[in-house]
mmCIF file of C-alpha atoms in Angstrom:
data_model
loop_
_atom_site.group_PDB
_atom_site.id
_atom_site.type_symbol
_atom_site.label_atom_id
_atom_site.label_comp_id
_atom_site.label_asym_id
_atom_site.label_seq_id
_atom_site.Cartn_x
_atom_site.Cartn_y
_atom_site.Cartn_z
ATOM 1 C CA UNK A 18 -14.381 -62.384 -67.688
ATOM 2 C CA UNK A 19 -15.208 -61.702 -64.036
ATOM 3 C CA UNK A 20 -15.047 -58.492 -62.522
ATOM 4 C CA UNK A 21 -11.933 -57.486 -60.239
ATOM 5 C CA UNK A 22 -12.680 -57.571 -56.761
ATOM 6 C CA UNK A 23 -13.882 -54.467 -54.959
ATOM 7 C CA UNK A 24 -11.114 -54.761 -51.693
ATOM 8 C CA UNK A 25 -8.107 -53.882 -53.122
ATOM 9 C CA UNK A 26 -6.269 -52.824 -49.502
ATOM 10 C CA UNK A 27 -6.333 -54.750 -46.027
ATOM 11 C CA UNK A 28 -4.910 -53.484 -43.140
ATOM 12 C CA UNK A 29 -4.210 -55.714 -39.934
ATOM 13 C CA UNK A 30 -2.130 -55.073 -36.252
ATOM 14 C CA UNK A 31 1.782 -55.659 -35.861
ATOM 15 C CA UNK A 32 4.354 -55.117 -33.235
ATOM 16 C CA UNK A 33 7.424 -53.342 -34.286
ATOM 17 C CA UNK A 34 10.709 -55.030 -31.621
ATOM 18 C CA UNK A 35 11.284 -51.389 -30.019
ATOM 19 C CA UNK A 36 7.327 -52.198 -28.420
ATOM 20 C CA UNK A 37 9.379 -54.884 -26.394
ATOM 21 C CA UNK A 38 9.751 -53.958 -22.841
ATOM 22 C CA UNK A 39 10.652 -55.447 -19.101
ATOM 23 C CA UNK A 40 7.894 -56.225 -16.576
ATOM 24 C CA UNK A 41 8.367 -56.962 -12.686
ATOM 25 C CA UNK A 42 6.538 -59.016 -10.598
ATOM 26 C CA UNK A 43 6.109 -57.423 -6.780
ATOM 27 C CA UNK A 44 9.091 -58.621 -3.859
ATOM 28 C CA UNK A 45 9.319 -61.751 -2.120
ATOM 29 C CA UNK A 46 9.579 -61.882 1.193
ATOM 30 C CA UNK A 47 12.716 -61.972 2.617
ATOM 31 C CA UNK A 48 14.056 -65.110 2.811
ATOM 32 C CA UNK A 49 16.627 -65.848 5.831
ATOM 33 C CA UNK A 50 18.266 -69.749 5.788
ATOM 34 C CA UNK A 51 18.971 -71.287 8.722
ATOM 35 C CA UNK A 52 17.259 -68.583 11.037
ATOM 36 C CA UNK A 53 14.053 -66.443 11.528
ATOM 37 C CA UNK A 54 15.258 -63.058 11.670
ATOM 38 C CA UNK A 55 19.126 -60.725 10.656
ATOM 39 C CA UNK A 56 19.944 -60.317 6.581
ATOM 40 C CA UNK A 57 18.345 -62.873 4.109
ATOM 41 C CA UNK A 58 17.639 -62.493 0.261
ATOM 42 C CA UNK A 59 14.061 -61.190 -1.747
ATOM 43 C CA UNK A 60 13.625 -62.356 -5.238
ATOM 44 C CA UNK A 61 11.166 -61.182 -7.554
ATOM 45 C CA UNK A 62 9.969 -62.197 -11.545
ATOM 46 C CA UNK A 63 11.425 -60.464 -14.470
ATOM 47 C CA UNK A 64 10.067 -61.105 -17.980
ATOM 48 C CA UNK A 65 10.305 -59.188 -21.629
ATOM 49 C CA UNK A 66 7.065 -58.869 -23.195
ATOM 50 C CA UNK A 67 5.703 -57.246 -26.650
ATOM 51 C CA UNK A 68 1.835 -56.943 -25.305
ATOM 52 C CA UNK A 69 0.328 -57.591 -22.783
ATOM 53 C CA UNK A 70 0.286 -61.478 -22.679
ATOM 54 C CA UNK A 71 3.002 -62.144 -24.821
ATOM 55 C CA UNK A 72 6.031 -62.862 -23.573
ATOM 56 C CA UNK A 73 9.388 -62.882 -25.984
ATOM 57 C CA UNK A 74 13.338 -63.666 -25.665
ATOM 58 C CA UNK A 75 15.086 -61.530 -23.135
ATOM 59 C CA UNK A 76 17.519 -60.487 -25.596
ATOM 60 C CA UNK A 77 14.722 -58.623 -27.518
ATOM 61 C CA UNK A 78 14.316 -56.214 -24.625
ATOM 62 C CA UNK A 79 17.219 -53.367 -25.059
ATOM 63 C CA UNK A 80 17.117 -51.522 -21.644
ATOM 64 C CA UNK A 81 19.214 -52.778 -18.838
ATOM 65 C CA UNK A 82 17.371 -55.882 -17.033
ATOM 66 C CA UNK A 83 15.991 -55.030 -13.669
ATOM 67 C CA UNK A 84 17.737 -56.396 -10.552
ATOM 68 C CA UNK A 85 15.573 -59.768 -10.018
ATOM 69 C CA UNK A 86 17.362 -60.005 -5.989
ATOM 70 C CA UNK A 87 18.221 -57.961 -3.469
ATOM 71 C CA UNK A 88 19.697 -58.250 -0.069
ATOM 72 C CA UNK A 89 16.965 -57.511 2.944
ATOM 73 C CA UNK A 90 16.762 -57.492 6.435
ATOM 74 C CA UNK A 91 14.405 -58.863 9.271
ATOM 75 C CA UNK A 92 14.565 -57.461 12.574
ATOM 76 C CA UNK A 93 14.867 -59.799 15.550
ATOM 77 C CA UNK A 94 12.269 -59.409 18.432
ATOM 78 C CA UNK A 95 12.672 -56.179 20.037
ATOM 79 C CA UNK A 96 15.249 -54.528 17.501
ATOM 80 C CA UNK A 97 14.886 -51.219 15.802
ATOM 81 C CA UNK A 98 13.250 -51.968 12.524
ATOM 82 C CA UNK A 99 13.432 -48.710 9.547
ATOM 83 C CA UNK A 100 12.202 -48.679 6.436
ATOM 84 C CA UNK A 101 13.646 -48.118 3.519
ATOM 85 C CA UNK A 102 14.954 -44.755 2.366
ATOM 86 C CA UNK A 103 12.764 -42.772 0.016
ATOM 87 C CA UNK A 104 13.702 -41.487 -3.366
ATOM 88 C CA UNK A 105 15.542 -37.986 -3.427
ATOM 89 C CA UNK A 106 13.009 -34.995 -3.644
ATOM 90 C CA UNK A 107 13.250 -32.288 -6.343
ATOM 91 C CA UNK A 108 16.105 -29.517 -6.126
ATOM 92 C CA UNK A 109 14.474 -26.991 -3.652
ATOM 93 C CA UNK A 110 15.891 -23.405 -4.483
ATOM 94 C CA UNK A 111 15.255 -19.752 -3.675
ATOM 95 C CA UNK A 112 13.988 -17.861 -6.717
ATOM 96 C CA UNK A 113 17.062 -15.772 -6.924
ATOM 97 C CA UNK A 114 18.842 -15.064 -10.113
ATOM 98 C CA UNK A 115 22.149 -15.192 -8.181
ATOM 99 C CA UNK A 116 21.249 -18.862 -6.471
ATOM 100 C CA UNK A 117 21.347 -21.851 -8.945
ATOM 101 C CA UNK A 118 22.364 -24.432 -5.909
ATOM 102 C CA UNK A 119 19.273 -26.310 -3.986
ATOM 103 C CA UNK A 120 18.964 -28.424 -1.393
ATOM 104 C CA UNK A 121 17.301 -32.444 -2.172
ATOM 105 C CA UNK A 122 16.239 -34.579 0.823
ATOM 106 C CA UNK A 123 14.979 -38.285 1.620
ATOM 107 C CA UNK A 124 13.715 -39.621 4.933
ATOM 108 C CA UNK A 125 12.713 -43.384 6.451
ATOM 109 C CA UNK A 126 10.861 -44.200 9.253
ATOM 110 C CA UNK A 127 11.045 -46.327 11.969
ATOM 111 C CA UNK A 128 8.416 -49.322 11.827
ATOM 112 C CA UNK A 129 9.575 -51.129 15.044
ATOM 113 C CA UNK A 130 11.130 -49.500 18.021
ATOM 114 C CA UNK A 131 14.223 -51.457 19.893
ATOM 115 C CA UNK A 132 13.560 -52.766 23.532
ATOM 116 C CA UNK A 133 17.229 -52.165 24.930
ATOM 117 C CA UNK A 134 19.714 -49.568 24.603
ATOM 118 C CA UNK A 135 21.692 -51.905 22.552
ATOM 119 C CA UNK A 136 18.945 -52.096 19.636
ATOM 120 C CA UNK A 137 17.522 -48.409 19.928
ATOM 121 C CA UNK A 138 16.435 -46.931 16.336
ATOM 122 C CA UNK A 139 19.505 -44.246 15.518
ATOM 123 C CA UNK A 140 18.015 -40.735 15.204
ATOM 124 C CA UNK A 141 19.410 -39.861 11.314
ATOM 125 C CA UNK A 142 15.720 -40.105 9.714
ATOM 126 C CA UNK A 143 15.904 -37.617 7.261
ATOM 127 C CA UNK A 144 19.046 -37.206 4.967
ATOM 128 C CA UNK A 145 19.904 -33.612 2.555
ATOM 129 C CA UNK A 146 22.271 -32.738 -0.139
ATOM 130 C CA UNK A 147 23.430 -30.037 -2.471
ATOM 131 C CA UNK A 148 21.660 -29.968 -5.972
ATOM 132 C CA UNK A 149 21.764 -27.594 -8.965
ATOM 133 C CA UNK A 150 18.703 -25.931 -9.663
ATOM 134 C CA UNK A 151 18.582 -25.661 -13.624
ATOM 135 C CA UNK A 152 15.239 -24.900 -14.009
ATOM 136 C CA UNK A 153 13.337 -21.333 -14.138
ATOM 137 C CA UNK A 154 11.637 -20.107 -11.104
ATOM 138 C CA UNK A 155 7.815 -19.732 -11.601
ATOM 139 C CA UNK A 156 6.299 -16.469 -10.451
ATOM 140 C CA UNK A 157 2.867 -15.787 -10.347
ATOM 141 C CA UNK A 158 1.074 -12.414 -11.077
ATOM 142 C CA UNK A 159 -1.870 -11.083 -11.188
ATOM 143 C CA UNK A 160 -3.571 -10.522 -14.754
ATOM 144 C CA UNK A 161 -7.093 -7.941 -15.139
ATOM 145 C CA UNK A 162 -9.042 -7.552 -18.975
ATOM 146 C CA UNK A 163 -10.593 -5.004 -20.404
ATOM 147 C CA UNK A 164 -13.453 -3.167 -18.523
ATOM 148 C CA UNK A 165 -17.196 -3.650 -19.805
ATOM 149 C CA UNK A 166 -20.162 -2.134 -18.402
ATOM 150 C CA UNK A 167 -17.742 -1.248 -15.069
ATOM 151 C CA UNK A 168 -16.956 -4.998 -15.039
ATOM 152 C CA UNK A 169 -14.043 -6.596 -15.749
ATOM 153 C CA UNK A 170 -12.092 -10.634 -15.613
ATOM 154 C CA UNK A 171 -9.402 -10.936 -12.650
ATOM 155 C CA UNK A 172 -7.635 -14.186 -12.453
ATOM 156 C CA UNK A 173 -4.042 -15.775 -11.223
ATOM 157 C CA UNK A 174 -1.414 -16.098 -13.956
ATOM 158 C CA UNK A 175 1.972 -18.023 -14.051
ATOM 159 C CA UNK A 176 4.820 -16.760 -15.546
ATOM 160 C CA UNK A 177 4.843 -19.457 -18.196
ATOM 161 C CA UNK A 178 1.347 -18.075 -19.094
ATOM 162 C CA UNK A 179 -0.692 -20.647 -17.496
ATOM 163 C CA UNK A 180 -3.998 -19.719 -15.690
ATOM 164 C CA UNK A 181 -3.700 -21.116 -11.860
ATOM 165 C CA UNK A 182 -5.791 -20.990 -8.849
ATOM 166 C CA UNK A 183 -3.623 -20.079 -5.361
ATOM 167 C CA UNK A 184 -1.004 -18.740 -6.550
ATOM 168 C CA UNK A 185 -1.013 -14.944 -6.358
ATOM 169 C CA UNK A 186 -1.548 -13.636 -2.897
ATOM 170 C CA UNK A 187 -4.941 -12.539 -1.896
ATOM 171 C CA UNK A 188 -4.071 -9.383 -0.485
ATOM 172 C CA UNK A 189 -2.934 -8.041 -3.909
ATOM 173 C CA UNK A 190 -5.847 -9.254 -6.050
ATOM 174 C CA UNK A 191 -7.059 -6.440 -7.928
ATOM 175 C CA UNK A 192 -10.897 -5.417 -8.385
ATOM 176 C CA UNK A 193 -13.098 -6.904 -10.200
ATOM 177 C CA UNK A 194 -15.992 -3.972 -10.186
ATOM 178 C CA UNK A 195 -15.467 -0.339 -11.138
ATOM 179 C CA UNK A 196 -16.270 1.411 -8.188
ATOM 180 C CA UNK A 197 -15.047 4.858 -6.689
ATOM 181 C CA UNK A 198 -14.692 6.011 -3.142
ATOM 182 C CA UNK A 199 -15.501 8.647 -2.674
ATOM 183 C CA UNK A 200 -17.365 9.179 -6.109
ATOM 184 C CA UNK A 201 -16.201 11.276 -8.535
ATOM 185 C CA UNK A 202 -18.621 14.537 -8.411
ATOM 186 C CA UNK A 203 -16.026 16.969 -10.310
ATOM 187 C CA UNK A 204 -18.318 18.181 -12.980
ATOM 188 C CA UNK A 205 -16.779 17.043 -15.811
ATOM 189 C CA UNK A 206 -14.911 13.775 -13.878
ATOM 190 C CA UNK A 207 -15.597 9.862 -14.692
ATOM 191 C CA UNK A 208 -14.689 6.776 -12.879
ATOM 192 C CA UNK A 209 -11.937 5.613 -14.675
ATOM 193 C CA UNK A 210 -10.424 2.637 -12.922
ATOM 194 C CA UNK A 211 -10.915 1.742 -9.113
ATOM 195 C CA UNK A 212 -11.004 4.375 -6.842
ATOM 196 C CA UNK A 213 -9.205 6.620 -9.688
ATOM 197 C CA UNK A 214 -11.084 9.387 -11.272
ATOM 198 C CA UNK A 215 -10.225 11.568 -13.988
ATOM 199 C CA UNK A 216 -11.500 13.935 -16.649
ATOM 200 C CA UNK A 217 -13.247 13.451 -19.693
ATOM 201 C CA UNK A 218 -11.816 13.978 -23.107
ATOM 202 C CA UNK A 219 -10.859 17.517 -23.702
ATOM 203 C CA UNK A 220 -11.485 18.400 -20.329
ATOM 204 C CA UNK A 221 -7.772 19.183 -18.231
ATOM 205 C CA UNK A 222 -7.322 17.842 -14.596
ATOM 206 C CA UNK A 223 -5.401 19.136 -11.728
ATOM 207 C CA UNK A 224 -5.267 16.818 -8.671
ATOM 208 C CA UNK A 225 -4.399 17.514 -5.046
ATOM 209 C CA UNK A 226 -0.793 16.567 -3.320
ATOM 210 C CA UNK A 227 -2.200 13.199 -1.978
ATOM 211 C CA UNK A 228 -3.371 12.052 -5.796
ATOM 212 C CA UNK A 229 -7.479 13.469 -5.638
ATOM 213 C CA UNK A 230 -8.954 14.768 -8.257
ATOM 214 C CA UNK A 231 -10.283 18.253 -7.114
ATOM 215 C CA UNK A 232 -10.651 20.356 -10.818
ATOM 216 C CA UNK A 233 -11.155 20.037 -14.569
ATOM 217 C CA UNK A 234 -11.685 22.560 -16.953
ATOM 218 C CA UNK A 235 -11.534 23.379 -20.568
ATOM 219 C CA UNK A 236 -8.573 25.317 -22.117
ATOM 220 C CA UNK A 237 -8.543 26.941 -25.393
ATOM 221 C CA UNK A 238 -5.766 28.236 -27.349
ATOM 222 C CA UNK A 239 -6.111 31.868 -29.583
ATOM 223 C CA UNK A 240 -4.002 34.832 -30.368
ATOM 224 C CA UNK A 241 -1.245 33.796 -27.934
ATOM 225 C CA UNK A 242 -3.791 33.945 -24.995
ATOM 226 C CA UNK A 243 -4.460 31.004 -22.911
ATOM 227 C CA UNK A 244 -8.317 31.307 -21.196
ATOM 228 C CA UNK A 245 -9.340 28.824 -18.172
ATOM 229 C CA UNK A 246 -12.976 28.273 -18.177
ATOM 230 C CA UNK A 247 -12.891 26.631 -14.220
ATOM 231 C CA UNK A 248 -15.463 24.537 -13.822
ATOM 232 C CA UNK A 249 -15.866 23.361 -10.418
ATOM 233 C CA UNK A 250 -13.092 24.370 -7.573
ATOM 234 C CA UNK A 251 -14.360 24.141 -4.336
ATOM 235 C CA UNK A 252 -13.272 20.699 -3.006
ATOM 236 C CA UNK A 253 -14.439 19.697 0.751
ATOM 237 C CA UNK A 254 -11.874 17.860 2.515
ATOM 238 C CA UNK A 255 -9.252 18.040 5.531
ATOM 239 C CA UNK A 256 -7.420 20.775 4.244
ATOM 240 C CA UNK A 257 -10.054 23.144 3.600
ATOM 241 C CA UNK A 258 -11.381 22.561 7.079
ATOM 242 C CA UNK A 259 -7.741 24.049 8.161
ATOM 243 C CA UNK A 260 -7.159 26.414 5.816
ATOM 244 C CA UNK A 261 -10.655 27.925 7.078
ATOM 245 C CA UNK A 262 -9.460 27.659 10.601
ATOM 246 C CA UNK A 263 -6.230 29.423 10.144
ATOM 247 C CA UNK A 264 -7.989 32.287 8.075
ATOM 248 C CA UNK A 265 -10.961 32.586 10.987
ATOM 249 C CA UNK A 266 -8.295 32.810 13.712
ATOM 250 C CA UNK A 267 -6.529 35.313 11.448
ATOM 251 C CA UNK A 268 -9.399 37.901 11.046
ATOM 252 C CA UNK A 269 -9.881 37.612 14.994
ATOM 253 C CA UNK A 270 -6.458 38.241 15.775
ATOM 254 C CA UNK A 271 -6.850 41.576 13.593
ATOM 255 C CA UNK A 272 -10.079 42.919 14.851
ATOM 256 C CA UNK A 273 -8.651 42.541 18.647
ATOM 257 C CA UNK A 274 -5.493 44.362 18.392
ATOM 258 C CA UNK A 275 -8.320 47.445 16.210
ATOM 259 C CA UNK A 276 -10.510 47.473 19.470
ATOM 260 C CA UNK A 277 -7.452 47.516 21.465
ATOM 261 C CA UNK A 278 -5.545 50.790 19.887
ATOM 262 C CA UNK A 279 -9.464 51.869 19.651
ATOM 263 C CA UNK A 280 -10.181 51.550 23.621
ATOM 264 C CA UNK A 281 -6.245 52.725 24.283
ATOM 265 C CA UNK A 282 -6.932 56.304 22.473
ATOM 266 C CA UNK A 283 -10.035 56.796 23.870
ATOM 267 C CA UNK A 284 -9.074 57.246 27.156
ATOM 268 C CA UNK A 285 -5.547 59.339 26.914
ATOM 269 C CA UNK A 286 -8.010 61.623 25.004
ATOM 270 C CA UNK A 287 -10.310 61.456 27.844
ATOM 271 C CA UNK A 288 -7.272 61.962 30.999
ATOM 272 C CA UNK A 289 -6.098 64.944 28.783
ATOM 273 C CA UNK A 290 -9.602 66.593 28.268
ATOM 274 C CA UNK A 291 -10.119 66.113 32.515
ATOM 275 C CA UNK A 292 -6.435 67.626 33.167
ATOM 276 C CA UNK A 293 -7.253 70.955 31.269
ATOM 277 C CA UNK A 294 -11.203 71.012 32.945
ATOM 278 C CA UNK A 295 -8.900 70.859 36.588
ATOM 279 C CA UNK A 296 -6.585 73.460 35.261
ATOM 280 C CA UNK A 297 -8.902 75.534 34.320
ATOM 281 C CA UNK A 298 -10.954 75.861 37.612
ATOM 282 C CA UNK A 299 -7.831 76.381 39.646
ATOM 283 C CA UNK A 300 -7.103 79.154 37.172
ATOM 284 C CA UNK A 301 -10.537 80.504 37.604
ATOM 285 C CA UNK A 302 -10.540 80.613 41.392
ATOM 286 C CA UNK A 303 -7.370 82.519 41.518
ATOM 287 C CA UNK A 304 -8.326 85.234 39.469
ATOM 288 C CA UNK A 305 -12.078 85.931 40.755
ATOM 289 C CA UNK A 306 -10.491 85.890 44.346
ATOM 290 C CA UNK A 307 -8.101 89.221 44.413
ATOM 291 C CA UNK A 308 -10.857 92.221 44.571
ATOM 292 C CA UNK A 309 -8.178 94.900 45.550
ATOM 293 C CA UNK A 310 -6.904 96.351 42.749
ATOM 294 C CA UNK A 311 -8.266 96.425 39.051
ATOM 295 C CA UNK A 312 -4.439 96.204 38.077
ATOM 296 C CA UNK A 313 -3.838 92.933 39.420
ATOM 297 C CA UNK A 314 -7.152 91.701 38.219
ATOM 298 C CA UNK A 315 -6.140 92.526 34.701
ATOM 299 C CA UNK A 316 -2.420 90.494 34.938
ATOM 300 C CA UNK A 317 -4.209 87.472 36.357
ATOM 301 C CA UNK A 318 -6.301 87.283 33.643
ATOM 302 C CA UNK A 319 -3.809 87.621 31.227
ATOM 303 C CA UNK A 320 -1.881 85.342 32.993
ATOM 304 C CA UNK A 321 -4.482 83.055 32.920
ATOM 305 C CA UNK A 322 -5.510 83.323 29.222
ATOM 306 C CA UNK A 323 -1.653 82.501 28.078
ATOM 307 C CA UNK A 324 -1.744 79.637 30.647
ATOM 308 C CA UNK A 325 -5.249 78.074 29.839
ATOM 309 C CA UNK A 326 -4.304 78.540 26.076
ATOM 310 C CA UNK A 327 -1.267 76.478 26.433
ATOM 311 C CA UNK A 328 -2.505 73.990 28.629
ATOM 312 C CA UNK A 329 -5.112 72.808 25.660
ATOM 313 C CA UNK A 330 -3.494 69.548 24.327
ATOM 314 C CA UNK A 331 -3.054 69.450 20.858
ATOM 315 C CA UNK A 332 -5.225 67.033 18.886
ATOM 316 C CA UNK A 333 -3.848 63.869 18.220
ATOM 317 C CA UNK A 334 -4.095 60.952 15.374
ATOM 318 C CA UNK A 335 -6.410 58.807 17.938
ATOM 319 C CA UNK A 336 -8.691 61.497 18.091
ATOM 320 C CA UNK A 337 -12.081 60.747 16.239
ATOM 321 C CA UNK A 338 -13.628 64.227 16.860
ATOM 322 C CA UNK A 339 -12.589 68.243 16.858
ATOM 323 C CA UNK A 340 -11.487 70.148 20.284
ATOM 324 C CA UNK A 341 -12.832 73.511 21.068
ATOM 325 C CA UNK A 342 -12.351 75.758 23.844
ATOM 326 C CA UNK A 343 -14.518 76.541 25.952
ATOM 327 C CA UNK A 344 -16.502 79.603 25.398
ATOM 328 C CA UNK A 345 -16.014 80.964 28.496
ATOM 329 C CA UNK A 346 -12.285 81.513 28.484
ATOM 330 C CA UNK A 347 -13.029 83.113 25.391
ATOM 331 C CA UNK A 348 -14.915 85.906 26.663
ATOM 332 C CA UNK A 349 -12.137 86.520 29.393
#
């Protein structure tokens, strides 16, 4: 016998009916009988076709059939002539949860401007109405990776998770490069992120009012007791710079009101010390001047003695020194 052919499948193209579809030739132009310009008719082809070149029964095409005329219009000489009006835009909406009604709108434009007030183009180009906005609002956002080597991806994401360019605003675009300003020199600190620094692991920060970094240390726990090993604490900044000032204006304040009570009790000590020394020599003169009797030579002087011992003045809490009297009074 003969051997059974190798081929046993073959394969070849068909058309299945729901391929069958309408095609439209382009307008006519607009026909007007009896006349050359006002309202006339446009025709145009319609044919159903499987493929391209085959044309079938018009009953084999399902969808509604196309209009094939229409009714059209050509201005006279010197009339307003418009075009057509334009499909309806999309539903424009605010991105508000609590707004689901837009606004859609369609314009025309005037391709022939009318010579007399009679035939002047009217002024309604542009047309609106409501619409309900169905659809989600997109929002765009900013999305970073992971840092390596201080360098990181930055790039514009929707919120359907679709990488766009122009979305996200410019102003808001995170950095791309690890850098901080001023650098962190905290011994024990690290650039974390951008312009952010913090302290290494096992280390403990403490950061100033406005957010800086200005300490880390190490604390270890034992027997109850807590021990801070400060590293670094000195931070140079704006409020040191005060804080200096106030405590520099503070010490002068102090060491003018000491050399004020200072100068003060130096001289009442001194106007007391010149009042006994006048005293005393008015004392003196009085008693060396009566030569008549020894009797009241001796009364003067006593006199004198209890009045020169009470006018000493009595040492004080200014005083910086001991007062003695004078040897001379002494010996009286």
């Amino acid at each position: 016998g003969t051997k059974c052919p190798v081929e046993l499948f073959q394969t070849a193209l068909c058309y299945l009916d729901s391929c069958n579809h309408w095609t439209v030739d382009t307008w006519s132009s607009c026909n007007i009988e009896n006349g050359h310009c006002g309202f006339g008719e446009r025709t145009r082809k319609i044919s159903c076709i499987q493929r391209p070149g085959l044309t079938v029964a018009e009953w084999k095409c399902t969808e509604q059939r196309p209009k094939e005329t229409e009714r059209c219009f050509l201005p006279c000489p010197g009339e307003c002539h418009l075009s057509t009006w334009s499909s309806w835009s999309h539903c424009h909406v605010i991105c508000d949860p609590d707004i689901t009604e837009g606004i859609q709108s369609r314009s025309r434009s005037i391709l022939q401007e009318g010579i007399t007030k009679y035939s002047w183009c009217p002024s309604n180009l542009i047309e609106t109405r409501k619409c309900r906005h169905t659809k989600e609002c997109i929002h765009f956002i900013w999305k970073t990776g992971n840092w390596v080597a201080d360098i990181r991806d930055v790039w514009c994401e929707s919120s359907n998770g679709v990488k766009v360019t122009g979305g996200c605003l410019e102003e808001e675009q995170p950095a791309g490069l690890k850098v901080c300003s001023p650098p962190c020199n905290i011994t024990g600190s690290y650039c974390q992120d951008v312009n952010f620094c913090t302290c290494h692991e096992g280390l403990e920060s403490q950061h100033s009012d406005s957010g800086e970094l200005v300490n880390c240390w190490n604390r270890t726990m034992g027997n109850n007791s807590v021990k801070a090993d400060y590293l670094v604490i000195p931070v140079d900044g704006p409020s040191n710079i005060w804080m200096w000032a106030v405590i520099a204006a503070g010490v002068a304040f102090v060491v003018f009101v000491v050399a004020a009570v200072v100068t003060i009790c130096r001289y009442m000590k001194k106007d007391d010390i010149n009042q006994h020394r006048t005293t005393f020599r008015l004392e003196r003169e009085e008693v060396f001047s009566v030569t008549d009797t020894e009797t009241l030579t001796v009364n003067k002087v006593s006199k004198f003695k209890t009045r020169a011992t009470r006018s000493i003045p009595k040492v004080t809490k200014c005083s910086f020194q001991r007062y003695h009297k004078p040897h001379h009074i002494e010996n009286l």
